[in-house]
PDB file of C-alpha atoms and ligand atoms in Angstrom:
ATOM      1  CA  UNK Y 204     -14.528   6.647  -0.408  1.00 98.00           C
ATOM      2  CA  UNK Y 205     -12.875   5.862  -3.918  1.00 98.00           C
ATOM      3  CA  UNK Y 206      -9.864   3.602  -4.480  1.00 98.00           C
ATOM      4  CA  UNK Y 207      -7.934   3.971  -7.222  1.00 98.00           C
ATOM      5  CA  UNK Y 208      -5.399   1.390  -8.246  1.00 98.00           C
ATOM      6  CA  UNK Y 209      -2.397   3.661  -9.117  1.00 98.00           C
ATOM      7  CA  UNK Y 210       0.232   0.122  -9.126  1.00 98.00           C
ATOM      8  CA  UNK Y 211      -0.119  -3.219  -8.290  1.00 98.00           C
ATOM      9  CA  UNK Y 212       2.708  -5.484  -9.712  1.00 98.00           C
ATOM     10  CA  UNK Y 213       4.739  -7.442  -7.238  1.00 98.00           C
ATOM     11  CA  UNK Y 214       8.120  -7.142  -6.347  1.00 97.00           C
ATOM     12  CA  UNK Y 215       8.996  -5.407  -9.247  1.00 98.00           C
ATOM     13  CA  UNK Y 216       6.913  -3.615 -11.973  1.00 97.00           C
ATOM     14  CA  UNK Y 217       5.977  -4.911 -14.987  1.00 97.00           C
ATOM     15  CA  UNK Y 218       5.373  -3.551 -18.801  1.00 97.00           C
ATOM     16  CA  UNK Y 219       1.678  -3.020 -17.849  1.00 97.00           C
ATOM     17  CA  UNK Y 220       2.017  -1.808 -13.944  1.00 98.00           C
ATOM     18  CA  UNK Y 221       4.426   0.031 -11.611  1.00 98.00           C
ATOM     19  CA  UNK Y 222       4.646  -1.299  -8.141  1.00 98.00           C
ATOM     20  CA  UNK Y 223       2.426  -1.145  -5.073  1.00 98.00           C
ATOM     21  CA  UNK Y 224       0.444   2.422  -4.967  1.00 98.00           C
ATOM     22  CA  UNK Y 225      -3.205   3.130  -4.208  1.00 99.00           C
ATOM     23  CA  UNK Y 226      -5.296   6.274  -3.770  1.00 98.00           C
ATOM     24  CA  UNK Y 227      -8.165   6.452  -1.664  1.00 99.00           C
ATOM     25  CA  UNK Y 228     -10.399   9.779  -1.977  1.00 98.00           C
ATOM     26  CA  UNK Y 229     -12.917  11.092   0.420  1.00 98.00           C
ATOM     27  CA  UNK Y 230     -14.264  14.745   1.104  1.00 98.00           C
ATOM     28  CA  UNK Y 231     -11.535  16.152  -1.483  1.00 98.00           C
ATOM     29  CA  UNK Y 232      -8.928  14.303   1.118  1.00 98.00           C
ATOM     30  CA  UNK Y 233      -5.934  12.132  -0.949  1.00 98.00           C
ATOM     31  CA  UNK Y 234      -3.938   9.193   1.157  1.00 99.00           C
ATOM     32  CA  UNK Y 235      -1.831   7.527  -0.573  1.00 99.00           C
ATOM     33  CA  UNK Y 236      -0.774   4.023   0.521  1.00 99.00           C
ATOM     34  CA  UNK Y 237       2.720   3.065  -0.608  1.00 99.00           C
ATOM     35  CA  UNK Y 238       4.591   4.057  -3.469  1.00 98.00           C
ATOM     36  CA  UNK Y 239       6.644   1.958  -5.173  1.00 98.00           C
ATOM     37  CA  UNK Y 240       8.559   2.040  -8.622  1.00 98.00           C
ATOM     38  CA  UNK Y 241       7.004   3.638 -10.936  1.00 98.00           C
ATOM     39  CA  UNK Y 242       4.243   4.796  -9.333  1.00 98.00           C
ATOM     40  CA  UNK Y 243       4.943   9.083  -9.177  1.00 98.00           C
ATOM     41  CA  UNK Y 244       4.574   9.040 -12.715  1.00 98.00           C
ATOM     42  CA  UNK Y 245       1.288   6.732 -12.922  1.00 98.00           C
ATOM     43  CA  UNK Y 246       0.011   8.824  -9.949  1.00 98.00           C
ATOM     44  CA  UNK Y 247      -0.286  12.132 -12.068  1.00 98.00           C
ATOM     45  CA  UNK Y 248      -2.930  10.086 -14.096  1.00 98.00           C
ATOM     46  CA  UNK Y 249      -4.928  10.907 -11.208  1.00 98.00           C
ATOM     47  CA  UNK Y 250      -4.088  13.997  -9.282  1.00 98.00           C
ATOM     48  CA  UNK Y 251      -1.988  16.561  -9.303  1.00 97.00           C
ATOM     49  CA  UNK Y 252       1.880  16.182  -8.423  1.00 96.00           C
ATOM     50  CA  UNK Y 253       1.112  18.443  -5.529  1.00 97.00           C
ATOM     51  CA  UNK Y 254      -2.572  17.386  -4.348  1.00 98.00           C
ATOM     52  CA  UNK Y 255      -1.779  14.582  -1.938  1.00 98.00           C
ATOM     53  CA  UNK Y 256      -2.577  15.246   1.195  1.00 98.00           C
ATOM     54  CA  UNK Y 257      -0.820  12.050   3.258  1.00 99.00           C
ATOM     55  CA  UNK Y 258       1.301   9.081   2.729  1.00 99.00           C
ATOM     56  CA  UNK Y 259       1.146   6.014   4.294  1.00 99.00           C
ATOM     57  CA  UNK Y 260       3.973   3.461   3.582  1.00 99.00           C
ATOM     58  CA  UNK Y 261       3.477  -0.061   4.494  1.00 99.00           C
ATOM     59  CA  UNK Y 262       7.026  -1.187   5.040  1.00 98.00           C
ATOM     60  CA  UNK Y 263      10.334   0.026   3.482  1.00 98.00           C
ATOM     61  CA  UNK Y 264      11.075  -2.409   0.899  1.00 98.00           C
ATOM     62  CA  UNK Y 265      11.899  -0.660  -2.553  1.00 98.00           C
ATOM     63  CA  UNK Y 266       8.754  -1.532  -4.249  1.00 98.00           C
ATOM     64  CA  UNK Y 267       6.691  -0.222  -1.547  1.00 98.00           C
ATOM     65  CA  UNK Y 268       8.292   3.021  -0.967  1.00 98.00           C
ATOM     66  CA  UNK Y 269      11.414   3.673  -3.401  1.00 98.00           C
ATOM     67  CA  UNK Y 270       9.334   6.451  -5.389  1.00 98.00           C
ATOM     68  CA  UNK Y 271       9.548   8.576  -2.351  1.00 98.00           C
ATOM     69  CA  UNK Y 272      13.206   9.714  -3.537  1.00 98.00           C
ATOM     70  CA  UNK Y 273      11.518  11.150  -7.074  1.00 98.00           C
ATOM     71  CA  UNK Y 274       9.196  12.630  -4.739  1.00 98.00           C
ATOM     72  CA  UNK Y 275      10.832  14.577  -2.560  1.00 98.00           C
ATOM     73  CA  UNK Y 276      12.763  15.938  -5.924  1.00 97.00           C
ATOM     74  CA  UNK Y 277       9.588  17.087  -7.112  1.00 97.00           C
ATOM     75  CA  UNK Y 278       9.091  18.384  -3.191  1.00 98.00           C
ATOM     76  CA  UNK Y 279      11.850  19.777  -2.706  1.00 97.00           C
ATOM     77  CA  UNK Y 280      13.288  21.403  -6.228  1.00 96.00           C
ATOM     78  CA  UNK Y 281      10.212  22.605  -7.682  1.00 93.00           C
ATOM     79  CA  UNK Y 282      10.749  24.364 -10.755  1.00 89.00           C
ATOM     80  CA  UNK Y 283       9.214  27.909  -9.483  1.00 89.00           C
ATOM     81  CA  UNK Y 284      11.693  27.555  -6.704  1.00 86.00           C
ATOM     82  CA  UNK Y 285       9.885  27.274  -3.871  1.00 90.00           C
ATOM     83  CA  UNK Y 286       9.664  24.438  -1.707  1.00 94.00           C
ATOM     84  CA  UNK Y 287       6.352  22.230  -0.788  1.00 97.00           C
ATOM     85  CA  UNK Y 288       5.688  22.465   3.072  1.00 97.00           C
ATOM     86  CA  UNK Y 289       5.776  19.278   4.598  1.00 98.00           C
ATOM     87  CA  UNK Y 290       2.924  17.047   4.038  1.00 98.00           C
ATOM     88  CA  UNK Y 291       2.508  13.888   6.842  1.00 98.00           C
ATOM     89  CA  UNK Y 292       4.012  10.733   5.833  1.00 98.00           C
ATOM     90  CA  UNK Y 293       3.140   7.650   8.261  1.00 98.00           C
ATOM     91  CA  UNK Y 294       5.639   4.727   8.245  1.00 98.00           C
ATOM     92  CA  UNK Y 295       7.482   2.415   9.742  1.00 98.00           C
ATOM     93  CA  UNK Y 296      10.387   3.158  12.054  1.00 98.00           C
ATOM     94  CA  UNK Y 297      13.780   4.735  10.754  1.00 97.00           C
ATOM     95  CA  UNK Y 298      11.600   5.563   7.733  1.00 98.00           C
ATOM     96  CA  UNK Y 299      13.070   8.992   7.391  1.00 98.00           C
ATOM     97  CA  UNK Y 300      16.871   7.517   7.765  1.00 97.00           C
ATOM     98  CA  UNK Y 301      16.082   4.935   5.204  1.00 97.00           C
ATOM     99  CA  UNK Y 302      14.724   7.007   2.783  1.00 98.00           C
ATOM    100  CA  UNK Y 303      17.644   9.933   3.460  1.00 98.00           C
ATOM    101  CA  UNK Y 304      20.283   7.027   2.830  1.00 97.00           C
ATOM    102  CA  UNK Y 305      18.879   5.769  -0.092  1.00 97.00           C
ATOM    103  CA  UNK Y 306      18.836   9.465  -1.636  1.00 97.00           C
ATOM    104  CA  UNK Y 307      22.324   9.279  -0.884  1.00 96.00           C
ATOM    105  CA  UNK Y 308      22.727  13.262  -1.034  1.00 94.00           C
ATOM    106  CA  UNK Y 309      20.046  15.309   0.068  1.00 95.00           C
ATOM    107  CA  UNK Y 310      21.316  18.613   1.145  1.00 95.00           C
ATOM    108  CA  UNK Y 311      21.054  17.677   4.888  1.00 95.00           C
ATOM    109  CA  UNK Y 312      20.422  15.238   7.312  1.00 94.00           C
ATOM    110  CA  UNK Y 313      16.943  16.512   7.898  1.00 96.00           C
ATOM    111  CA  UNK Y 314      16.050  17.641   4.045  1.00 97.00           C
ATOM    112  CA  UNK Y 315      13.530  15.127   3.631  1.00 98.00           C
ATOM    113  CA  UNK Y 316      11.788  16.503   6.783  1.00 98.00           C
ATOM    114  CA  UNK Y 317      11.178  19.881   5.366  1.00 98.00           C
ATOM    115  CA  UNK Y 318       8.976  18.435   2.839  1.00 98.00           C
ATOM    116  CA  UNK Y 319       7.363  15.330   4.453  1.00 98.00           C
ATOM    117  CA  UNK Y 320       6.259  15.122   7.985  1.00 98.00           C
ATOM    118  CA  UNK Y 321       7.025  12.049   9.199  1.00 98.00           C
ATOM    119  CA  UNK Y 322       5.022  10.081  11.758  1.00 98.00           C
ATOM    120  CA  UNK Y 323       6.420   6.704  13.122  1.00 98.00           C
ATOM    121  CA  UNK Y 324       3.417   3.517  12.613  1.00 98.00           C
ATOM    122  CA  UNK Y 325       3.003   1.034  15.462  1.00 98.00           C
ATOM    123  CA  UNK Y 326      -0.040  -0.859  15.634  1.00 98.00           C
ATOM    124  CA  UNK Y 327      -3.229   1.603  16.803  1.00 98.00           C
ATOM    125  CA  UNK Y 328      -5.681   3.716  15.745  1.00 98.00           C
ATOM    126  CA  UNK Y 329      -5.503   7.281  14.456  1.00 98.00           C
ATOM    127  CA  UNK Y 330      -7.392   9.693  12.250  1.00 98.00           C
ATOM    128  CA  UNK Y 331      -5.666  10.644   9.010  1.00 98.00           C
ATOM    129  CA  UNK Y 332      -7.819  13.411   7.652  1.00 98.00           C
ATOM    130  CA  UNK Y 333     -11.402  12.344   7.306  1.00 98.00           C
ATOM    131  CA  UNK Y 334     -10.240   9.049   7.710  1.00 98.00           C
ATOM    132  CA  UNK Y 335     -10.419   6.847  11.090  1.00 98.00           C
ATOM    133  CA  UNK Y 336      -7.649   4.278  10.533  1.00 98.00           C
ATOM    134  CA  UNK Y 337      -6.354   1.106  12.406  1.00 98.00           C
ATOM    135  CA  UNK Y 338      -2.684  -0.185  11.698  1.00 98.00           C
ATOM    136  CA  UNK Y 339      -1.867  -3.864  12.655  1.00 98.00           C
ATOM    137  CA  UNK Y 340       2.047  -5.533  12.229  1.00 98.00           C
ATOM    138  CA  UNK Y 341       1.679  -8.234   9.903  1.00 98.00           C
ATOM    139  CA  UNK Y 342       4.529 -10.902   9.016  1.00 98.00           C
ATOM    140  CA  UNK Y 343       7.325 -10.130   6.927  1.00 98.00           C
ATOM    141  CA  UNK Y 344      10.929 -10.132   7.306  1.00 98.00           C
ATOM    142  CA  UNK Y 345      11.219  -6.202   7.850  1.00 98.00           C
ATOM    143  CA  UNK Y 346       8.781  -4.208   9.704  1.00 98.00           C
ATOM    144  CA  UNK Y 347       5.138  -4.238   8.031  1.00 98.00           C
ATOM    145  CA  UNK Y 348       2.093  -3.313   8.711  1.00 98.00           C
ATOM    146  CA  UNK Y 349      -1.586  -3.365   7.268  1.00 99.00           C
ATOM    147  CA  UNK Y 350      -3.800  -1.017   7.230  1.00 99.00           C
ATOM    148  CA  UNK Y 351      -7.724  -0.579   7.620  1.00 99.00           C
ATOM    149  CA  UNK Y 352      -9.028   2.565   6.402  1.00 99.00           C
ATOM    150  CA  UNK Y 353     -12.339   4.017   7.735  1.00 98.00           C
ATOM    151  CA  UNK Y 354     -14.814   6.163   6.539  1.00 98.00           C
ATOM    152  CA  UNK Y 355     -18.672   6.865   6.490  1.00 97.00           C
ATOM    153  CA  UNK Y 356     -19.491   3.628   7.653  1.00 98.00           C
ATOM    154  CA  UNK Y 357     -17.035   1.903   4.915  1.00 98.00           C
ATOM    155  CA  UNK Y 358     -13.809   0.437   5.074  1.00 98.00           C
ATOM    156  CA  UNK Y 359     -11.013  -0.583   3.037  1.00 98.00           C
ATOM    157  CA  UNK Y 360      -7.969  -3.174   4.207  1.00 99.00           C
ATOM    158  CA  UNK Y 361      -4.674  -2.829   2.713  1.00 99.00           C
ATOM    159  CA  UNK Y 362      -2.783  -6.358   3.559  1.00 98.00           C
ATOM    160  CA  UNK Y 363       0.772  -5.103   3.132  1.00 98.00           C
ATOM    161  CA  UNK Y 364       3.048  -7.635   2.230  1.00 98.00           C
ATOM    162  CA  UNK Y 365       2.990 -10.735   5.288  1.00 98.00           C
ATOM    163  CA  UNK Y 366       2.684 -14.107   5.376  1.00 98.00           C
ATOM    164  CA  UNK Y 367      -0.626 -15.965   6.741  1.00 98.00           C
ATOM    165  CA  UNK Y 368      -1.613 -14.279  10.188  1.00 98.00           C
ATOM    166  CA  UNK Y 369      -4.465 -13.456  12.461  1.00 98.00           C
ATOM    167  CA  UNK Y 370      -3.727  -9.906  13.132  1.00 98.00           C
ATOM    168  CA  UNK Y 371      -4.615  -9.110   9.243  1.00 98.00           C
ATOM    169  CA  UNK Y 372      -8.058 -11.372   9.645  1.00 98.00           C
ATOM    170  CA  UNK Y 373      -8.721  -9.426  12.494  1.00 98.00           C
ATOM    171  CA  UNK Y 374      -7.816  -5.811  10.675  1.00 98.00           C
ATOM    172  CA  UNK Y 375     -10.078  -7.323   7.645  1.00 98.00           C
ATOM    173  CA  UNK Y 376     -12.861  -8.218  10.139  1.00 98.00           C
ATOM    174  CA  UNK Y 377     -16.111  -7.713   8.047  1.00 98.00           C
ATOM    175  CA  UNK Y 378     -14.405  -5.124   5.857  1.00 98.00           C
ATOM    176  CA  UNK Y 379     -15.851  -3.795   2.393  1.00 98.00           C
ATOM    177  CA  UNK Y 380     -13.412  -4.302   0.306  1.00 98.00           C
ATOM    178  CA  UNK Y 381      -9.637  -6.413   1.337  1.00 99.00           C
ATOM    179  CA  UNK Y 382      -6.741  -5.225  -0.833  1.00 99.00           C
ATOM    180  CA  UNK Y 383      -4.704  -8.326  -0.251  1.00 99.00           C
ATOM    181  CA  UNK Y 384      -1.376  -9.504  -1.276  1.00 98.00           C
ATOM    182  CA  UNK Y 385      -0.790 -12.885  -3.245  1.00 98.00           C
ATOM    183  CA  UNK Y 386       2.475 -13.026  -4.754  1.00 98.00           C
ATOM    184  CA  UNK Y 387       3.035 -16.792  -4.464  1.00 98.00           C
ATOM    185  CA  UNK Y 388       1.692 -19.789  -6.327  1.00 98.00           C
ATOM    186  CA  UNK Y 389      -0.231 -21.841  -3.899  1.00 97.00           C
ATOM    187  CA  UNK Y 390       1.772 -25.680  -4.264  1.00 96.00           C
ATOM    188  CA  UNK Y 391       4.592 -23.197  -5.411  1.00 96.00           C
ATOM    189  CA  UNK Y 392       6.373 -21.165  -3.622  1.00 93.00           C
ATOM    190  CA  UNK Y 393       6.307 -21.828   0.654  1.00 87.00           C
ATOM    191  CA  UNK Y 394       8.302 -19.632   2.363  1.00 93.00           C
ATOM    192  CA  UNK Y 395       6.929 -18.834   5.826  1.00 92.00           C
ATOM    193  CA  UNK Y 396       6.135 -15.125   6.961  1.00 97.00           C
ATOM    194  CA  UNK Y 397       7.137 -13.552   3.381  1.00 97.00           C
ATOM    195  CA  UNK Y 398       4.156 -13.863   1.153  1.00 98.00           C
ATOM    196  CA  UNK Y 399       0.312 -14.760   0.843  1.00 98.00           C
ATOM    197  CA  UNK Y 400      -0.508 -17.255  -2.318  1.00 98.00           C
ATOM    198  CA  UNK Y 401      -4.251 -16.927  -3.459  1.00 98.00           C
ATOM    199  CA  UNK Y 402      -5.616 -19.728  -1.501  1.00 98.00           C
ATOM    200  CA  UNK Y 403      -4.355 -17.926   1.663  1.00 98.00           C
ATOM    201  CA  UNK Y 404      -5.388 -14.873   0.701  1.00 98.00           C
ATOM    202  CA  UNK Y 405      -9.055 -16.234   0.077  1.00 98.00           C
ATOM    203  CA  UNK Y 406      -8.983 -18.187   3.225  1.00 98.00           C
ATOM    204  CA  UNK Y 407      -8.095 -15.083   5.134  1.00 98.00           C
ATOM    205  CA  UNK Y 408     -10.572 -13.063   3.140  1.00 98.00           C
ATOM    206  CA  UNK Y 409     -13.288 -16.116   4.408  1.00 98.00           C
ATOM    207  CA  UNK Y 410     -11.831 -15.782   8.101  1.00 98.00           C
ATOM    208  CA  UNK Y 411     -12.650 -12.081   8.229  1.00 98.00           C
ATOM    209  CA  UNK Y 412     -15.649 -12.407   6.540  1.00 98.00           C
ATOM    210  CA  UNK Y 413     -14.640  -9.492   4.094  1.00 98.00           C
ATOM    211  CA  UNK Y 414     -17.398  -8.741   1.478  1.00 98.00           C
ATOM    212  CA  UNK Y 415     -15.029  -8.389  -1.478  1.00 98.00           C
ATOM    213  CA  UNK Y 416     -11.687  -9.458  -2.275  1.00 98.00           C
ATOM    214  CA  UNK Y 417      -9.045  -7.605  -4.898  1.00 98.00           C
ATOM    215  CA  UNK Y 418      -6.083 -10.027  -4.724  1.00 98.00           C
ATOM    216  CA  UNK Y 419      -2.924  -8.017  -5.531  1.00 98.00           C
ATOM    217  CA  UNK Y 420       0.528  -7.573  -5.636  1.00 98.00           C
ATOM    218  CA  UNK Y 421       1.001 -10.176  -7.895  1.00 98.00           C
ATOM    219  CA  UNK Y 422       4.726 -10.457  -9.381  1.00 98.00           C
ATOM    220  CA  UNK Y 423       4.993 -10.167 -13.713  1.00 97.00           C
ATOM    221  CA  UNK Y 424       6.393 -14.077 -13.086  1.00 96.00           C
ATOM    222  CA  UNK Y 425       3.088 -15.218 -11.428  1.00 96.00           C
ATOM    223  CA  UNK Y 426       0.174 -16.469 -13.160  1.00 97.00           C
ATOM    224  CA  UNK Y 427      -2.558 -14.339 -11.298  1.00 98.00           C
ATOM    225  CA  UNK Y 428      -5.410 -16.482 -12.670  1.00 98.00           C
ATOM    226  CA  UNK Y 429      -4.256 -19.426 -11.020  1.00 98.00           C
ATOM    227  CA  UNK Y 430      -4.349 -17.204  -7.548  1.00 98.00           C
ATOM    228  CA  UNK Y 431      -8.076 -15.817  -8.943  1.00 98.00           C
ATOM    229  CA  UNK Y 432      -9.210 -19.416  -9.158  1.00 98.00           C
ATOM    230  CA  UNK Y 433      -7.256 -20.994  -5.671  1.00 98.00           C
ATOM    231  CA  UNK Y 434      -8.857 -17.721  -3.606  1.00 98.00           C
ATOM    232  CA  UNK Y 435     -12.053 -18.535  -5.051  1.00 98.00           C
ATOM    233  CA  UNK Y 436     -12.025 -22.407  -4.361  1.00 98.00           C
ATOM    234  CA  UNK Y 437     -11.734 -20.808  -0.147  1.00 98.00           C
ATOM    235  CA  UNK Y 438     -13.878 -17.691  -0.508  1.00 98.00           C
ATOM    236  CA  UNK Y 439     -17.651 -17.382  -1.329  1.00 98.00           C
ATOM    237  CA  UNK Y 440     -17.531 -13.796  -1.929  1.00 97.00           C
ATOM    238  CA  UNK Y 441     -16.656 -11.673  -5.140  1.00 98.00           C
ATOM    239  CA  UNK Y 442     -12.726 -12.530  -6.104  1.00 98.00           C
ATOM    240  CA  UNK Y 443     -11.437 -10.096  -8.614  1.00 98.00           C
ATOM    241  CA  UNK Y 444      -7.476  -9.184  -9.364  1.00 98.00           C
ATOM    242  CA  UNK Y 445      -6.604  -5.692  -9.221  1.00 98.00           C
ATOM    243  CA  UNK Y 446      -5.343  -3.566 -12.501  1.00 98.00           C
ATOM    244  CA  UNK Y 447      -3.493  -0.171 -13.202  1.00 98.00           C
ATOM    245  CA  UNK Y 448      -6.133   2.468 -13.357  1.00 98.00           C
ATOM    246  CA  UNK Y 449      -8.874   0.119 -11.507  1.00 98.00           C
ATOM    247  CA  UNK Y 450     -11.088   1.948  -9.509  1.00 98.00           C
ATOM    248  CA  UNK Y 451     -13.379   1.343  -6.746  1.00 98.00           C
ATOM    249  CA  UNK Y 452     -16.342   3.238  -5.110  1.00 98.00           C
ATOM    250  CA  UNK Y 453     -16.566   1.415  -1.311  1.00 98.00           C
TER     251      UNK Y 453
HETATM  252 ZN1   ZN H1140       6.319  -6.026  -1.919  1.00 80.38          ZN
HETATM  253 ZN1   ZN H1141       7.938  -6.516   1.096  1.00 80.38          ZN
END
């Protein structure tokens, strides 16, 4: 499968990145894991407005999913006047309320269902196209969850946003490549159940005994070197950050 980084910047997006957004590709089959600001527009660097075929959102904080509103504009009001059919969305509960509410307007209540199909996440496993995936809740202060995404042998581990926990060394257990989080400054920043730093990122990369490890998520107020160099003094294994437009084949 390929990854493509479509945003990575933390919290909010910077000059160079829009927020939390990644493509993985297999068999012609497009998931997209979160979409935060910015990311619609850096998305149709790399596919068509209309060639996803599922969404996964991680949680509902705005820079994980707030680029769903621009998307269901482009869903919804296309310019030929039609109207996509629904594609499946997987995320957390209330997802569709959220996202309605945000909008502020849509038509109806259930607008945003005629153009995404939206599936409810709790931790399991389920097939997403040609993709076998496993979801795990991971620690945050809303309702988050990491995924591990399956195919041809390979796997890729999305962390999410969450604090230092088992469930996501377990999820990461001897994965290809872990996507992880590290927004905080280890000796920084130590808020329990919010964030990974790079050292805990690195150690939980070691724990799972992941192969490679793309630290991400990192905020424009974060030196991401410093989180490079902490995750590597905890984990043998390749360390690299991850960058708009970055793309792995796993
Ligand atoms: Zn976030
Ligand atoms: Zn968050």
């Amino acid at each position: 499968m390929k990854l493509t980084v479509v945003g990575c910047s933390g919290s909010f997006p910077s000059a160079e990145s829009a927020c939390s957004s990644y493509l993985v590709e297999a068999d012609g089959f497009r998931l997209l894991l979160d979409m935060g600001n910015g990311a619609l527009g850096e998305l149709q660097r790399h596919c068509g407005l209309y060639d996803l075929d599922a969404i996964f959102l991680s949680h509902l904080h705005a820079d994980h999913c707030i680029d769903m509103l621009a998307y269901f504009v482009a869903r919804y009001y296309r310019h030929d006047g039609g109207r996509c059919a629904p594609i499946p969305v997987y995320g957390p509960e209330g997802t569709e309320h959220r996202l309605t509410t945000a909008y502020a307007d849509t038509p109806s209540a259930s607008s945003m269902s005629e153009v995404f199909d939206f599936h409810t996440v709790k931790p399991s496993t389920f097939e997403i196209g040609p993709f076998t995936v496993h979801t795990e809740r991971v620690r945050h202060p809303v309702e988050a969850y990491a995924i591990r995404v399956e195919h041809d042998g390979r796997s890729l581990t999305y962390s999410g946003d969450t604090g230092v926990t088992e469930a996501l060394d377990e999820l990461a257990r001897d994965t290809d490549l872990f996507l992880c989080e590290a927004a905080f400054t280890h000796g920084k920043e130590n808020i329990p159940d919010l964030h990974l730093n790079g050292r805990e990122a690195g150690e939980s990369a070691a724990r799972a005994g992941a192969r490679r490890l793309v630290l991400t998520h990192i905020p424009p107020w974060t030196d991401p070197e410093v989180n490079v160099r902490d995750a590597r003094e905890v984990f043998a294994g390749r360390v690299e950050l991850a960058a708009p437009r970055a793309t792995y084949d796993i």
